[in-house]
Coordinates of N, CA and C in Angstrom, one line a residue:
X1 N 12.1 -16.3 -15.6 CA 12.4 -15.1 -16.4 C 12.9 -14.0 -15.5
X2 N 13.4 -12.8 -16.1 CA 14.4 -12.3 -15.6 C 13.7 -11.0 -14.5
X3 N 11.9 -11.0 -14.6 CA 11.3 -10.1 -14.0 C 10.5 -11.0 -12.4
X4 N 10.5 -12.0 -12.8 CA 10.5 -13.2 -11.5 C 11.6 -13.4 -11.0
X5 N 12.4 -13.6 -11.2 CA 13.7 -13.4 -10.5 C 14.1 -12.2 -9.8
X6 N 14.0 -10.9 -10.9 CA 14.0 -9.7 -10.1 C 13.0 -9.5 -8.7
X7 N 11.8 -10.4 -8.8 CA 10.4 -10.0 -7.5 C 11.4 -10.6 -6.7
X8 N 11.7 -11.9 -6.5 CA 12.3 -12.8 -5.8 C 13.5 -12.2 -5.0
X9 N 14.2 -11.8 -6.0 CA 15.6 -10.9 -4.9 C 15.2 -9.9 -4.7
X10 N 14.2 -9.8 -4.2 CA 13.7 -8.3 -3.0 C 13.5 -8.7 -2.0
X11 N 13.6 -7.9 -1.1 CA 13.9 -8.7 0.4 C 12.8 -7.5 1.3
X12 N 12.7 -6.4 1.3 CA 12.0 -5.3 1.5 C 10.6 -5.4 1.2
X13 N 10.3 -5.0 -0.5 CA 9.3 -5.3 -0.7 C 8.6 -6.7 -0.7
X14 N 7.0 -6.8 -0.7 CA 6.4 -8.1 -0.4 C 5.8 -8.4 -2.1
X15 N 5.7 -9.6 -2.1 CA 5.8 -9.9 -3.4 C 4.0 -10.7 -3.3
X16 N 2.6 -10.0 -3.2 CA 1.4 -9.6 -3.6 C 0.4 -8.9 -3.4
X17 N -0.1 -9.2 -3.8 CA -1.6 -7.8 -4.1 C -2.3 -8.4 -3.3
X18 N -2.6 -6.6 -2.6 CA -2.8 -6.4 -1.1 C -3.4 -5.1 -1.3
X19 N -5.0 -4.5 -2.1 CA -4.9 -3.4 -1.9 C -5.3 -2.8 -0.5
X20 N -5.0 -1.4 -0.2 CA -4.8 -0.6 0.8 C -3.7 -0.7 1.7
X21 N -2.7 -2.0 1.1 CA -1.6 -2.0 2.3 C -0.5 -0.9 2.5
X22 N 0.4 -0.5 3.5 CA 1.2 0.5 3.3 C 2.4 0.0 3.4
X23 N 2.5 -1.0 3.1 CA 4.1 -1.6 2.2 C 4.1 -1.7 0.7
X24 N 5.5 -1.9 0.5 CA 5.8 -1.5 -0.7 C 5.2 -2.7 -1.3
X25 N 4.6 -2.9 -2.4 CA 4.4 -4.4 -2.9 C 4.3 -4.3 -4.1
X26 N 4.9 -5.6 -4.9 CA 5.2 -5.4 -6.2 C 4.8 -7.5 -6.8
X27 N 4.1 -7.1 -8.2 CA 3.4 -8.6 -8.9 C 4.0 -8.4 -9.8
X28 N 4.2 -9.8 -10.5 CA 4.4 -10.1 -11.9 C 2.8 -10.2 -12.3
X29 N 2.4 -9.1 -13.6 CA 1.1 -9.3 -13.9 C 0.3 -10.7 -14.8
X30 N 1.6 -10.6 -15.6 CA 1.6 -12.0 -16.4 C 1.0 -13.2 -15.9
X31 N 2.1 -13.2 -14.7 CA 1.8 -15.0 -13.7 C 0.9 -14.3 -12.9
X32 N 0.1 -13.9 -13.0 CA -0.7 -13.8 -11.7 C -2.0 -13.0 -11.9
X33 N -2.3 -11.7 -11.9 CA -3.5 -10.8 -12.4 C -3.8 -11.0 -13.7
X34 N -3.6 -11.1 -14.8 CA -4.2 -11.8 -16.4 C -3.3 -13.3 -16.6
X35 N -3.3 -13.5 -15.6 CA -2.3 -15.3 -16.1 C -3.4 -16.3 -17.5
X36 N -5.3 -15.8 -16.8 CA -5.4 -16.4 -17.9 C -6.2 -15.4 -19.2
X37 N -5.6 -14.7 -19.9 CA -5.2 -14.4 -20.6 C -4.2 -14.9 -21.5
X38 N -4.8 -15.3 -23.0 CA -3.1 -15.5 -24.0 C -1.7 -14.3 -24.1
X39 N -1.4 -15.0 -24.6 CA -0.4 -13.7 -25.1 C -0.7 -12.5 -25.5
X40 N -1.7 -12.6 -26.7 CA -2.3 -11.6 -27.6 C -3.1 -10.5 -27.1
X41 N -3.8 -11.4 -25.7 CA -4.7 -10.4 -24.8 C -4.0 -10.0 -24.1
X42 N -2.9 -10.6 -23.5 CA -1.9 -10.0 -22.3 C -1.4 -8.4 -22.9
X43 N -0.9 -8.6 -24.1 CA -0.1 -7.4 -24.5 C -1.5 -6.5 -25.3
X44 N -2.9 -6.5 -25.6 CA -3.6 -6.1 -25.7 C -4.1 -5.0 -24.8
X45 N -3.6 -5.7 -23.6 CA -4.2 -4.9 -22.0 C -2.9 -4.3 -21.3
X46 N -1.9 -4.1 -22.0 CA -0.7 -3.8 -21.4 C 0.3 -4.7 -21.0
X47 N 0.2 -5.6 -20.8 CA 1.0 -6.4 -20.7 C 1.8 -7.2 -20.8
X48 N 3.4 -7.0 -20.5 CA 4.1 -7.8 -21.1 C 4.9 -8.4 -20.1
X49 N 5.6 -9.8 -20.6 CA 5.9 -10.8 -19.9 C 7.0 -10.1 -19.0
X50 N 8.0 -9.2 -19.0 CA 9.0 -8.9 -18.2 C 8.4 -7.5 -17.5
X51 N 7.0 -7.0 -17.4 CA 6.4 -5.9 -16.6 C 6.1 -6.2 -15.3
X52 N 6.8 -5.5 -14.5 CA 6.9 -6.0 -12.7 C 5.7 -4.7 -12.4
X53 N 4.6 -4.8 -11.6 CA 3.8 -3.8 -11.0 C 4.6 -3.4 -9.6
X54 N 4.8 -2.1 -9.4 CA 4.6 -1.8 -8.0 C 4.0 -0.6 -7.7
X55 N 3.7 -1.2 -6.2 CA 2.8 0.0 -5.7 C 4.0 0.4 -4.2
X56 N 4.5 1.4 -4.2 CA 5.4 2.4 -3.7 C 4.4 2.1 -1.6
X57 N 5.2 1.8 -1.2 CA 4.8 2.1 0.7 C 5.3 2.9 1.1
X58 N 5.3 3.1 2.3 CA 5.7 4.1 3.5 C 6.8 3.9 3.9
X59 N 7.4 3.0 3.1 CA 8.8 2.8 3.9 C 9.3 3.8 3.2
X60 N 10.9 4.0 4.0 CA 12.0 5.4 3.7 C 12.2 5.2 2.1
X61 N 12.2 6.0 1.1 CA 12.6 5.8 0.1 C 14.3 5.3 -0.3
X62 N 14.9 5.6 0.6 CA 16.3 5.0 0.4 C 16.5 3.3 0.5
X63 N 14.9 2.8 1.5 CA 15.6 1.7 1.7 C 15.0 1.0 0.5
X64 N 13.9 1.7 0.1 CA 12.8 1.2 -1.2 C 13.9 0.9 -2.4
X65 N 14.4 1.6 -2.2 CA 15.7 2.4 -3.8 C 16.8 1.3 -3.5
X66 N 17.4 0.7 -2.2 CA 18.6 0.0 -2.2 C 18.0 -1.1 -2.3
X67 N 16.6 -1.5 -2.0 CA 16.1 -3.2 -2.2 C 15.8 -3.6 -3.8
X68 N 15.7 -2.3 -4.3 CA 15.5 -2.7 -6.0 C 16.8 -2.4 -6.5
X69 N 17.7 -2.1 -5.9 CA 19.0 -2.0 -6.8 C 19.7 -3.3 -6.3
X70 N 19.7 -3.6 -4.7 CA 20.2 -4.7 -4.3 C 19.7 -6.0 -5.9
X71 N 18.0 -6.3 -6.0 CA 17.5 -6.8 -6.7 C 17.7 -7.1 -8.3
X72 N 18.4 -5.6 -8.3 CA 18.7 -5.8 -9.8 C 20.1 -6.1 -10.2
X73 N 21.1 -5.5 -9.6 CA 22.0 -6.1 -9.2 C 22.0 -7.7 -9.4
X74 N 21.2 -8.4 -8.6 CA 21.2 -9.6 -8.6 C 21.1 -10.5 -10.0
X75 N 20.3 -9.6 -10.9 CA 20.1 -10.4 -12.3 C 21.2 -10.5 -13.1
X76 N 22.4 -9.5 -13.3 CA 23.8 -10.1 -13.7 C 24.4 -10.9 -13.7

C-alpha cells in the first residue's frame, strides 16, 4: 500500500521504533504497533491503514523535508 511504499522510499529517515533516539524515525502503525488488532479496533484507536507515524530528529530540517518529498514523489 501506498503508506509502505512511502516508509520504503526514504532513505534519511529509519524506518522503526526506537524510543529516545535522535533520528528521524517513522512506522506504519497498522503493520507493526496494533498489527494485532482488527480493523474495527485499529480505526477505534486511531488508526488507519495509510497513517505513517513520525517522530521528527535532529537532523537539518531541509534534509528531513527533501527525504519526504524525495519519498513522495516516488508514489506517482
Amino acid at each position: 500500500d501506498d503508506a509502505v511504499s512511502f516508509i520504503n522510499g526514504l532513505e534519511l529517515a529509519s524506518h522503526l521504533a526506537n524510543v529516545g533516539d535522535a533520528k528521524t524515525l517513522v512506522i506504519h502503525p497498522a503493520s507493526t504497533t496494533h498489527q494485532q488488532l482488527n480493523d474495527d479496533e485499529q480505526r477505534s484507536a486511531g488508526v488507519t491503514p495509510t497513517m505513517v507515524r513520525v517522530s521528527v530528529g535532529i537532523e537539518h530540517i531541509d534534509d528531513i523535508v527533501a527525504d519526504f518529498s524525495q519519498a513522495l514523489a516516488g508514489l506517482s
